[in-house]
Each structure stands twice: as structure tokens, then as C-alpha cells.
Backbone atoms as SQL, in Angstrom:
CREATE TABLE atoms (id INTEGER PRIMARY KEY, chain TEXT, resi INTEGER, resn TEXT, atom TEXT, x REAL, y REAL, z REAL);
INSERT INTO atoms VALUES
  (1, 'A', 1, 'MET', 'N', 0.933, -1.131, 0.069),
  (2, 'A', 1, 'MET', 'CA', 0.113, -0.021, 0.001),
  (3, 'A', 1, 'MET', 'C', 0.862, 1.058, -0.038),
  (4, 'A', 2, 'THR', 'N', 1.165, 1.772, -1.235),
  (5, 'A', 2, 'THR', 'CA', 2.017, 2.934, -1.231),
  (6, 'A', 2, 'THR', 'C', 1.233, 4.220, -1.764),
  (7, 'A', 3, 'ASN', 'N', -0.044, 4.013, -2.143),
  (8, 'A', 3, 'ASN', 'CA', -0.845, 4.960, -2.816),
  (9, 'A', 3, 'ASN', 'C', -1.268, 5.818, -1.639),
  (10, 'A', 4, 'LEU', 'N', -0.921, 7.257, -1.669),
  (11, 'A', 4, 'LEU', 'CA', -1.337, 8.179, -0.664),
  (12, 'A', 4, 'LEU', 'C', -2.744, 8.790, -0.842),
  (13, 'A', 5, 'ASN', 'N', -3.452, 8.273, -1.856),
  (14, 'A', 5, 'ASN', 'CA', -4.811, 8.739, -2.040),
  (15, 'A', 5, 'ASN', 'C', -5.743, 8.475, -0.785),
  (16, 'A', 6, 'PRO', 'N', -6.247, 9.462, -0.006),
  (17, 'A', 6, 'PRO', 'CA', -6.830, 9.355, 1.285),
  (18, 'A', 6, 'PRO', 'C', -8.001, 8.238, 1.287),
  (19, 'A', 7, 'GLN', 'N', -8.768, 8.155, 0.201),
  (20, 'A', 7, 'GLN', 'CA', -9.790, 7.038, 0.058),
  (21, 'A', 7, 'GLN', 'C', -9.241, 5.799, -0.137),
  (22, 'A', 8, 'THR', 'N', -8.085, 5.540, -0.706),
  (23, 'A', 8, 'THR', 'CA', -7.261, 4.179, -1.061),
  (24, 'A', 8, 'THR', 'C', -6.909, 3.935, 0.379),
  (25, 'A', 9, 'ILE', 'N', -6.451, 4.713, 1.021),
  (26, 'A', 9, 'ILE', 'CA', -5.700, 4.515, 2.541),
  (27, 'A', 9, 'ILE', 'C', -6.865, 3.910, 3.301),
  (28, 'A', 10, 'LEU', 'N', -7.961, 4.686, 3.419),
  (29, 'A', 10, 'LEU', 'CA', -9.184, 4.280, 4.342),
  (30, 'A', 10, 'LEU', 'C', -9.664, 2.901, 3.720),
  (31, 'A', 11, 'ASN', 'N', -9.810, 2.727, 2.511),
  (32, 'A', 11, 'ASN', 'CA', -10.450, 1.494, 2.051),
  (33, 'A', 11, 'ASN', 'C', -9.504, 0.297, 2.421),
  (34, 'A', 12, 'ASP', 'N', -8.353, 0.429, 2.158),
  (35, 'A', 12, 'ASP', 'CA', -7.292, -0.612, 2.702),
  (36, 'A', 12, 'ASP', 'C', -7.131, -0.909, 4.127),
  (37, 'A', 13, 'LEU', 'N', -7.314, 0.126, 4.961),
  (38, 'A', 13, 'LEU', 'CA', -7.286, -0.178, 6.329),
  (39, 'A', 13, 'LEU', 'C', -8.521, -0.711, 6.679),
  (40, 'A', 14, 'LYS', 'N', -9.709, -0.384, 6.238),
  (41, 'A', 14, 'LYS', 'CA', -11.081, -0.812, 6.522),
  (42, 'A', 14, 'LYS', 'C', -11.143, -2.360, 6.057),
  (43, 'A', 15, 'SER', 'N', -10.561, -2.610, 4.900),
  (44, 'A', 15, 'SER', 'CA', -10.475, -4.095, 4.435),
  (45, 'A', 15, 'SER', 'C', -9.673, -4.844, 5.381),
  (46, 'A', 16, 'ARG', 'N', -8.665, -4.480, 5.938),
  (47, 'A', 16, 'ARG', 'CA', -7.952, -5.203, 6.987),
  (48, 'A', 16, 'ARG', 'C', -8.638, -5.459, 8.146),
  (49, 'A', 17, 'ILE', 'N', -9.440, -4.480, 8.610),
  (50, 'A', 17, 'ILE', 'CA', -10.285, -4.574, 9.712),
  (51, 'A', 17, 'ILE', 'C', -11.245, -5.621, 9.601),
  (52, 'A', 18, 'GLY', 'N', -11.906, -5.518, 8.304),
  (53, 'A', 18, 'GLY', 'CA', -13.086, -6.453, 8.102),
  (54, 'A', 18, 'GLY', 'C', -14.536, -5.897, 8.381),
  (55, 'A', 19, 'ASN', 'N', -15.477, -6.761, 8.429),
  (56, 'A', 19, 'ASN', 'CA', -16.873, -6.331, 8.542),
  (57, 'A', 19, 'ASN', 'C', -17.177, -5.943, 10.027),
  (58, 'A', 20, 'VAL', 'N', -16.554, -6.525, 10.903),
  (59, 'A', 20, 'VAL', 'CA', -16.797, -6.215, 12.344),
  (60, 'A', 20, 'VAL', 'C', -15.374, -5.821, 12.854),
  (61, 'A', 21, 'LEU', 'N', -15.323, -4.830, 13.701),
  (62, 'A', 21, 'LEU', 'CA', -14.183, -4.317, 14.300),
  (63, 'A', 21, 'LEU', 'C', -13.680, -5.206, 15.437),
  (64, 'A', 22, 'THR', 'N', -12.710, -6.108, 15.214),
  (65, 'A', 22, 'THR', 'CA', -12.149, -7.050, 16.180),
  (66, 'A', 22, 'THR', 'C', -10.738, -6.747, 16.513),
  (67, 'A', 23, 'VAL', 'N', -10.155, -7.243, 17.576),
  (68, 'A', 23, 'VAL', 'CA', -8.730, -7.206, 17.782),
  (69, 'A', 23, 'VAL', 'C', -7.764, -7.456, 16.711),
  (70, 'A', 24, 'ASP', 'N', -8.063, -8.537, 16.313),
  (71, 'A', 24, 'ASP', 'CA', -7.269, -8.966, 15.165),
  (72, 'A', 24, 'ASP', 'C', -7.167, -8.392, 13.884),
  (73, 'A', 25, 'GLY', 'N', -8.411, -7.716, 13.731),
  (74, 'A', 25, 'GLY', 'CA', -8.547, -6.880, 12.594),
  (75, 'A', 25, 'GLY', 'C', -7.815, -5.447, 12.741),
  (76, 'A', 26, 'LEU', 'N', -8.066, -4.968, 13.996),
  (77, 'A', 26, 'LEU', 'CA', -7.363, -3.771, 14.378),
  (78, 'A', 26, 'LEU', 'C', -5.823, -3.920, 14.114),
  (79, 'A', 27, 'LYS', 'N', -5.191, -4.979, 14.769),
  (80, 'A', 27, 'LYS', 'CA', -3.934, -5.374, 14.815),
  (81, 'A', 27, 'LYS', 'C', -3.357, -5.354, 13.311),
  (82, 'A', 28, 'ALA', 'N', -4.281, -6.042, 12.354),
  (83, 'A', 28, 'ALA', 'CA', -3.759, -5.931, 10.968),
  (84, 'A', 28, 'ALA', 'C', -3.795, -4.751, 10.345),
  (85, 'A', 29, 'ALA', 'N', -4.755, -3.809, 10.656),
  (86, 'A', 29, 'ALA', 'CA', -4.650, -2.422, 10.091),
  (87, 'A', 29, 'ALA', 'C', -3.691, -1.600, 10.838),
  (88, 'A', 30, 'ALA', 'N', -3.375, -1.808, 11.947),
  (89, 'A', 30, 'ALA', 'CA', -2.440, -0.980, 12.897),
  (90, 'A', 30, 'ALA', 'C', -1.000, -1.377, 12.115),
  (91, 'A', 31, 'LYS', 'N', -0.841, -2.548, 11.822),
  (92, 'A', 31, 'LYS', 'CA', 0.751, -2.925, 11.213),
  (93, 'A', 31, 'LYS', 'C', 0.642, -2.348, 9.812),
  (94, 'A', 32, 'ALA', 'N', -0.384, -2.295, 9.010),
  (95, 'A', 32, 'ALA', 'CA', -0.351, -1.867, 7.768),
  (96, 'A', 32, 'ALA', 'C', -0.421, -0.310, 7.735),
  (97, 'A', 33, 'ALA', 'N', -1.014, 0.392, 8.870),
  (98, 'A', 33, 'ALA', 'CA', -0.719, 1.646, 8.951),
  (99, 'A', 33, 'ALA', 'C', 0.734, 2.330, 9.355),
  (100, 'A', 34, 'ALA', 'N', 1.320, 1.476, 9.970),
  (101, 'A', 34, 'ALA', 'CA', 2.896, 1.662, 10.409),
  (102, 'A', 34, 'ALA', 'C', 3.732, 1.371, 9.039),
  (103, 'A', 35, 'ARG', 'N', 3.406, 0.507, 8.545),
  (104, 'A', 35, 'ARG', 'CA', 4.138, 0.244, 7.309),
  (105, 'A', 35, 'ARG', 'C', 4.085, 1.371, 6.346),
  (106, 'A', 36, 'LEU', 'N', 2.802, 1.807, 6.067),
  (107, 'A', 36, 'LEU', 'CA', 2.336, 3.026, 5.123),
  (108, 'A', 36, 'LEU', 'C', 3.289, 4.131, 5.671),
  (109, 'A', 37, 'ALA', 'N', 3.330, 4.462, 6.971),
  (110, 'A', 37, 'ALA', 'CA', 3.892, 5.688, 7.546),
  (111, 'A', 37, 'ALA', 'C', 5.306, 5.441, 7.135),
  (112, 'A', 38, 'ASN', 'N', 5.986, 4.244, 7.456),
  (113, 'A', 38, 'ASN', 'CA', 7.174, 4.283, 7.239),
  (114, 'A', 38, 'ASN', 'C', 7.630, 4.344, 5.576),
  (115, 'A', 39, 'GLN', 'N', 6.702, 3.957, 4.658),
  (116, 'A', 39, 'GLN', 'CA', 7.100, 4.201, 3.350),
  (117, 'A', 39, 'GLN', 'C', 6.722, 5.470, 2.853),
  (118, 'A', 40, 'ALA', 'N', 5.692, 6.218, 3.564),
  (119, 'A', 40, 'ALA', 'CA', 5.321, 7.519, 2.976),
  (120, 'A', 40, 'ALA', 'C', 6.200, 8.536, 3.464),
  (121, 'A', 41, 'LEU', 'N', 6.768, 8.304, 4.559),
  (122, 'A', 41, 'LEU', 'CA', 7.319, 9.621, 5.238),
  (123, 'A', 41, 'LEU', 'C', 8.945, 8.947, 5.763),
  (124, 'A', 42, 'PRO', 'N', 9.963, 8.617, 4.528),
  (125, 'A', 42, 'PRO', 'CA', 11.082, 8.121, 4.909),
  (126, 'A', 42, 'PRO', 'C', 11.979, 8.909, 5.783),
  (127, 'A', 43, 'GLY', 'N', 11.977, 10.278, 5.681),
  (128, 'A', 43, 'GLY', 'CA', 12.747, 11.262, 6.479),
  (129, 'A', 43, 'GLY', 'C', 12.201, 11.944, 7.833),
  (130, 'A', 44, 'ALA', 'N', 11.043, 11.145, 7.935),
  (131, 'A', 44, 'ALA', 'CA', 10.383, 11.727, 9.174),
  (132, 'A', 44, 'ALA', 'C', 10.743, 10.987, 10.572),
  (133, 'A', 45, 'THR', 'N', 10.452, 11.673, 11.631),
  (134, 'A', 45, 'THR', 'CA', 11.010, 10.975, 12.937),
  (135, 'A', 45, 'THR', 'C', 9.775, 9.975, 13.256),
  (136, 'A', 46, 'GLY', 'N', 10.154, 9.210, 14.382),
  (137, 'A', 46, 'GLY', 'CA', 9.257, 8.076, 14.738),
  (138, 'A', 46, 'GLY', 'C', 8.011, 8.634, 15.180),
  (139, 'A', 47, 'ALA', 'N', 8.143, 9.876, 15.968),
  (140, 'A', 47, 'ALA', 'CA', 6.768, 10.379, 16.458),
  (141, 'A', 47, 'ALA', 'C', 5.909, 10.974, 15.231),
  (142, 'A', 48, 'GLU', 'N', 6.508, 11.485, 14.174),
  (143, 'A', 48, 'GLU', 'CA', 5.799, 12.022, 13.026),
  (144, 'A', 48, 'GLU', 'C', 4.984, 10.634, 12.322),
  (145, 'A', 49, 'LYS', 'N', 5.825, 9.772, 12.173),
  (146, 'A', 49, 'LYS', 'CA', 5.361, 8.397, 11.500),
  (147, 'A', 49, 'LYS', 'C', 4.260, 7.954, 12.341),
  (148, 'A', 50, 'ALA', 'N', 4.393, 7.782, 13.689),
  (149, 'A', 50, 'ALA', 'CA', 3.407, 7.294, 14.214),
  (150, 'A', 50, 'ALA', 'C', 1.986, 8.090, 14.495),
  (151, 'A', 51, 'ALA', 'N', 2.294, 9.371, 14.440),
  (152, 'A', 51, 'ALA', 'CA', 0.959, 10.417, 14.105),
  (153, 'A', 51, 'ALA', 'C', 0.151, 10.245, 12.924),
  (154, 'A', 52, 'PHE', 'N', 1.069, 10.000, 11.764),
  (155, 'A', 52, 'PHE', 'CA', 0.578, 9.705, 10.556),
  (156, 'A', 52, 'PHE', 'C', -0.383, 8.377, 10.540),
  (157, 'A', 53, 'ALA', 'N', 0.398, 7.496, 11.034),
  (158, 'A', 53, 'ALA', 'CA', -0.444, 5.976, 11.157),
  (159, 'A', 53, 'ALA', 'C', -1.733, 6.233, 11.993),
  (160, 'A', 54, 'GLU', 'N', -1.380, 6.918, 12.998),
  (161, 'A', 54, 'GLU', 'CA', -2.799, 7.084, 14.155),
  (162, 'A', 54, 'GLU', 'C', -3.659, 7.737, 13.537),
  (163, 'A', 55, 'LYS', 'N', -3.513, 8.603, 12.687),
  (164, 'A', 55, 'LYS', 'CA', -4.473, 9.705, 11.961),
  (165, 'A', 55, 'LYS', 'C', -5.272, 8.723, 10.895),
  (166, 'A', 56, 'TRP', 'N', -4.713, 8.018, 10.212),
  (167, 'A', 56, 'TRP', 'CA', -5.390, 7.190, 9.323),
  (168, 'A', 56, 'TRP', 'C', -6.055, 5.997, 10.037),
  (169, 'A', 57, 'LEU', 'N', -5.557, 5.251, 10.956),
  (170, 'A', 57, 'LEU', 'CA', -6.022, 4.276, 11.634),
  (171, 'A', 57, 'LEU', 'C', -7.322, 4.643, 12.275),
  (172, 'A', 58, 'LEU', 'N', -7.141, 5.726, 12.888),
  (173, 'A', 58, 'LEU', 'CA', -8.507, 6.338, 13.664),
  (174, 'A', 58, 'LEU', 'C', -9.535, 6.659, 12.747),
  (175, 'A', 59, 'ALA', 'N', -9.233, 7.357, 11.500),
  (176, 'A', 59, 'ALA', 'CA', -10.183, 7.594, 10.635),
  (177, 'A', 59, 'ALA', 'C', -11.041, 6.264, 10.131),
  (178, 'A', 60, 'ALA', 'N', -10.244, 5.127, 10.022),
  (179, 'A', 60, 'ALA', 'CA', -10.633, 3.916, 9.691),
  (180, 'A', 60, 'ALA', 'C', -11.586, 3.357, 10.637),
  (181, 'A', 61, 'VAL', 'N', -11.235, 3.423, 11.833),
  (182, 'A', 61, 'VAL', 'CA', -12.011, 2.974, 13.034),
  (183, 'A', 61, 'VAL', 'C', -13.272, 3.750, 13.113),
  (184, 'A', 62, 'GLU', 'N', -13.295, 4.923, 13.064),
  (185, 'A', 62, 'GLU', 'CA', -14.569, 5.859, 13.108),
  (186, 'A', 62, 'GLU', 'C', -15.402, 5.455, 11.964),
  (187, 'A', 63, 'GLU', 'N', -15.170, 4.918, 11.093),
  (188, 'A', 63, 'GLU', 'CA', -16.157, 4.602, 10.075),
  (189, 'A', 63, 'GLU', 'C', -17.155, 3.454, 10.649),
  (190, 'A', 64, 'TYR', 'N', -16.662, 2.812, 11.686),
  (191, 'A', 64, 'TYR', 'CA', -17.338, 1.789, 12.405),
  (192, 'A', 64, 'TYR', 'C', -18.539, 2.322, 13.336),
  (193, 'A', 65, 'ASP', 'N', -18.227, 3.392, 13.612),
  (194, 'A', 65, 'ASP', 'CA', -19.140, 4.131, 14.874),
  (195, 'A', 65, 'ASP', 'C', -20.618, 3.962, 14.475),
  (196, 'A', 66, 'ASN', 'N', -20.792, 4.150, 13.083),
  (197, 'A', 66, 'ASN', 'CA', -22.178, 4.288, 12.761),
  (198, 'A', 66, 'ASN', 'C', -22.833, 2.997, 12.130),
  (199, 'A', 67, 'LYS', 'N', -22.221, 1.772, 11.927),
  (200, 'A', 67, 'LYS', 'CA', -22.693, 0.673, 11.607),
  (201, 'A', 67, 'LYS', 'C', -23.690, 0.144, 12.369),
  (202, 'A', 68, 'ILE', 'N', -23.912, 0.232, 13.485),
  (203, 'A', 68, 'ILE', 'CA', -25.227, 0.079, 14.530),
  (204, 'A', 68, 'ILE', 'C', -25.804, 1.324, 14.775),
  (205, 'A', 69, 'PRO', 'N', -27.057, 1.715, 13.926),
  (206, 'A', 69, 'PRO', 'CA', -27.417, 2.981, 14.165),
  (207, 'A', 69, 'PRO', 'C', -27.768, 3.459, 15.707),
  (208, 'A', 70, 'VAL', 'N', -28.287, 2.434, 16.379),
  (209, 'A', 70, 'VAL', 'CA', -28.515, 2.763, 17.931),
  (210, 'A', 70, 'VAL', 'C', -27.470, 3.113, 18.705),
  (211, 'A', 71, 'LEU', 'N', -26.266, 2.575, 18.400),
  (212, 'A', 71, 'LEU', 'CA', -25.015, 2.865, 19.130),
  (213, 'A', 71, 'LEU', 'C', -24.224, 3.985, 18.518),
  (214, 'A', 72, 'GLY', 'N', -24.652, 4.306, 17.366),
  (215, 'A', 72, 'GLY', 'CA', -23.862, 5.570, 16.551),
  (216, 'A', 72, 'GLY', 'C', -23.781, 6.777, 17.479),
  (217, 'A', 73, 'ALA', 'N', -24.903, 7.161, 17.972),
  (218, 'A', 73, 'ALA', 'CA', -25.082, 8.410, 18.797),
  (219, 'A', 73, 'ALA', 'C', -24.125, 8.273, 19.906),
  (220, 'A', 74, 'PHE', 'N', -24.101, 7.266, 20.388),
  (221, 'A', 74, 'PHE', 'CA', -23.230, 7.137, 21.672),
  (222, 'A', 74, 'PHE', 'C', -21.733, 7.298, 21.272),
  (223, 'A', 75, 'MET', 'N', -21.312, 6.548, 20.204),
  (224, 'A', 75, 'MET', 'CA', -19.968, 6.306, 19.982),
  (225, 'A', 75, 'MET', 'C', -19.446, 7.794, 19.427),
  (226, 'A', 76, 'ASP', 'N', -20.118, 8.977, 19.104),
  (227, 'A', 76, 'ASP', 'CA', -19.596, 10.108, 18.911),
  (228, 'A', 76, 'ASP', 'C', -19.503, 10.961, 20.252),
  (229, 'A', 77, 'LEU', 'N', -19.642, 10.495, 21.295),
  (230, 'A', 77, 'LEU', 'CA', -19.474, 11.230, 22.478),
  (231, 'A', 77, 'LEU', 'C', -18.033, 11.548, 22.782),
  (232, 'A', 78, 'PRO', 'N', -17.599, 12.782, 23.438),
  (233, 'A', 78, 'PRO', 'CA', -16.159, 13.063, 23.519),
  (234, 'A', 78, 'PRO', 'C', -15.395, 11.875, 24.124),
  (235, 'A', 79, 'ILE', 'N', -15.905, 11.441, 25.318),
  (236, 'A', 79, 'ILE', 'CA', -15.124, 10.339, 25.993),
  (237, 'A', 79, 'ILE', 'C', -14.802, 9.189, 25.148),
  (238, 'A', 80, 'ILE', 'N', -15.886, 8.820, 24.369),
  (239, 'A', 80, 'ILE', 'CA', -15.749, 7.589, 23.578),
  (240, 'A', 80, 'ILE', 'C', -14.535, 7.893, 22.328),
  (241, 'A', 81, 'ASP', 'N', -14.734, 9.268, 21.871),
  (242, 'A', 81, 'ASP', 'CA', -13.605, 9.613, 20.831),
  (243, 'A', 81, 'ASP', 'C', -12.282, 9.523, 21.402),
  (244, 'A', 82, 'ARG', 'N', -12.017, 9.932, 22.705),
  (245, 'A', 82, 'ARG', 'CA', -10.708, 9.836, 23.487),
  (246, 'A', 82, 'ARG', 'C', -10.541, 8.396, 23.868),
  (247, 'A', 83, 'LEU', 'N', -11.352, 7.528, 23.988),
  (248, 'A', 83, 'LEU', 'CA', -10.995, 6.059, 24.206),
  (249, 'A', 83, 'LEU', 'C', -10.692, 5.357, 23.146),
  (250, 'A', 84, 'GLU', 'N', -11.410, 5.726, 21.903),
  (251, 'A', 84, 'GLU', 'CA', -10.964, 5.230, 20.484),
  (252, 'A', 84, 'GLU', 'C', -9.527, 5.784, 20.085),
  (253, 'A', 85, 'ALA', 'N', -9.279, 6.992, 20.402),
  (254, 'A', 85, 'ALA', 'CA', -7.844, 7.655, 20.097),
  (255, 'A', 85, 'ALA', 'C', -6.857, 6.595, 20.964),
  (256, 'A', 86, 'ALA', 'N', -7.035, 6.594, 22.197),
  (257, 'A', 86, 'ALA', 'CA', -6.039, 5.844, 23.119),
  (258, 'A', 86, 'ALA', 'C', -6.020, 4.449, 22.500),
  (259, 'A', 87, 'ALA', 'N', -6.962, 3.626, 22.194),
  (260, 'A', 87, 'ALA', 'CA', -6.862, 2.333, 21.452),
  (261, 'A', 87, 'ALA', 'C', -6.023, 2.228, 20.278),
  (262, 'A', 88, 'VAL', 'N', -6.306, 3.224, 19.416),
  (263, 'A', 88, 'VAL', 'CA', -5.692, 3.425, 18.134),
  (264, 'A', 88, 'VAL', 'C', -4.184, 3.690, 18.365),
  (265, 'A', 89, 'ARG', 'N', -3.804, 4.449, 19.343),
  (266, 'A', 89, 'ARG', 'CA', -2.432, 4.878, 19.769),
  (267, 'A', 89, 'ARG', 'C', -1.726, 3.692, 20.133),
  (268, 'A', 90, 'ALA', 'N', -2.442, 2.835, 21.040),
  (269, 'A', 90, 'ALA', 'CA', -1.935, 1.492, 21.364),
  (270, 'A', 90, 'ALA', 'C', -1.693, 0.538, 20.446),
  (271, 'A', 91, 'ALA', 'N', -2.527, 0.510, 19.418),
  (272, 'A', 91, 'ALA', 'CA', -2.559, -0.496, 18.340),
  (273, 'A', 91, 'ALA', 'C', -1.561, -0.126, 17.347),
  (274, 'A', 92, 'VAL', 'N', -1.374, 1.334, 17.116),
  (275, 'A', 92, 'VAL', 'CA', -0.076, 1.634, 16.145),
  (276, 'A', 92, 'VAL', 'C', 1.179, 1.178, 16.965),
  (277, 'A', 93, 'ALA', 'N', 1.289, 1.404, 18.129),
  (278, 'A', 93, 'ALA', 'CA', 2.499, 1.191, 18.919),
  (279, 'A', 93, 'ALA', 'C', 2.781, -0.413, 18.727),
  (280, 'A', 94, 'TRP', 'N', 1.840, -1.187, 18.889),
  (281, 'A', 94, 'TRP', 'CA', 1.899, -2.629, 18.626),
  (282, 'A', 94, 'TRP', 'C', 2.157, -3.081, 17.137),
  (283, 'A', 95, 'GLY', 'N', 1.819, -2.192, 16.207),
  (284, 'A', 95, 'GLY', 'CA', 1.971, -2.505, 14.893),
  (285, 'A', 95, 'GLY', 'C', 3.419, -2.317, 14.684),
  (286, 'A', 96, 'TYR', 'N', 3.933, -1.129, 15.173),
  (287, 'A', 96, 'TYR', 'CA', 5.481, -0.992, 15.098),
  (288, 'A', 96, 'TYR', 'C', 6.264, -2.122, 15.737),
  (289, 'A', 97, 'SER', 'N', 5.828, -2.418, 16.740),
  (290, 'A', 97, 'SER', 'CA', 6.625, -3.579, 17.400),
  (291, 'A', 97, 'SER', 'C', 6.553, -4.815, 16.528),
  (292, 'A', 98, 'ALA', 'N', 5.463, -5.223, 16.129),
  (293, 'A', 98, 'ALA', 'CA', 5.154, -6.269, 15.243),
  (294, 'A', 98, 'ALA', 'C', 5.917, -6.307, 13.935),
  (295, 'A', 99, 'MET', 'N', 6.281, -4.937, 13.442),
  (296, 'A', 99, 'MET', 'CA', 7.169, -5.086, 12.304),
  (297, 'A', 99, 'MET', 'C', 8.511, -5.095, 12.862),
  (298, 'A', 100, 'GLU', 'N', 9.030, -4.601, 13.811),
  (299, 'A', 100, 'GLU', 'CA', 10.547, -4.891, 14.296),
  (300, 'A', 100, 'GLU', 'C', 10.650, -6.298, 14.355),
  (301, 'A', 101, 'LEU', 'N', 9.704, -7.220, 15.117),
  (302, 'A', 101, 'LEU', 'CA', 9.739, -8.460, 15.244),
  (303, 'A', 101, 'LEU', 'C', 9.893, -9.235, 13.982),
  (304, 'A', 102, 'ASP', 'N', 9.056, -8.894, 12.960),
  (305, 'A', 102, 'ASP', 'CA', 9.207, -9.396, 11.733),
  (306, 'A', 102, 'ASP', 'C', 10.477, -9.268, 11.057),
  (307, 'A', 103, 'ALA', 'N', 11.154, -8.055, 11.196),
  (308, 'A', 103, 'ALA', 'CA', 12.485, -7.762, 10.623),
  (309, 'A', 103, 'ALA', 'C', 13.546, -8.492, 11.361),
  (310, 'A', 104, 'ALA', 'N', 13.441, -8.863, 12.595),
  (311, 'A', 104, 'ALA', 'CA', 14.421, -9.463, 13.452),
  (312, 'A', 104, 'ALA', 'C', 14.709, -11.088, 12.814);
């Protein structure tokens, strides 16, 4: 995934997550987001790459907020958004760790 078209990035990450947001899907998408950040920002710092990966993974995760209309209204609450962002940060950190293990 080296195409930087925003819709292509979102579609790729969502396809890795699957129809239902699961831990395994989130891990697969986090690893893909970390890989994309490394490819797209070769001269950037680790923090800049992580922020890039987090931005795109969070956008993909937020697409799932309205899959169940009854829950959609609650998923847009500020506390839920902060929890989603924290989960995405943790997933991206895991993605970078998994990439390092793959390279070893």
C-alpha cells in the first residue's frame, strides 16, 4: 500500500479490519498503517510517522461508529472519541513492535 490517496488508504485499512471491528482486524490494520507511514515518510521522525499512522487508523476505526445506528449516537461522545484515540495509539505502537519483530 504505497498509494497516498486518502480514500485508498481508508479502504485498505477498513478491508484489513473487516466487516466487524475485532482485535485481530485492528492489529492487522495497525501494522499496515505503520508500514504505510514508514514508506510514505522516509525522512520523518518516529513520532511523526506514528502520528501519520494514528491519523489514518483512527479515521478507519471511526467508520465503524455508525454501523449500528442505535450505538452510533453514543459512539460520537467526546469520552468515546478519546478512548478510541487511545486504543488506536496502542494499536499503532503494537504495529510498530510487530514490524520490528518481523524484521528480526
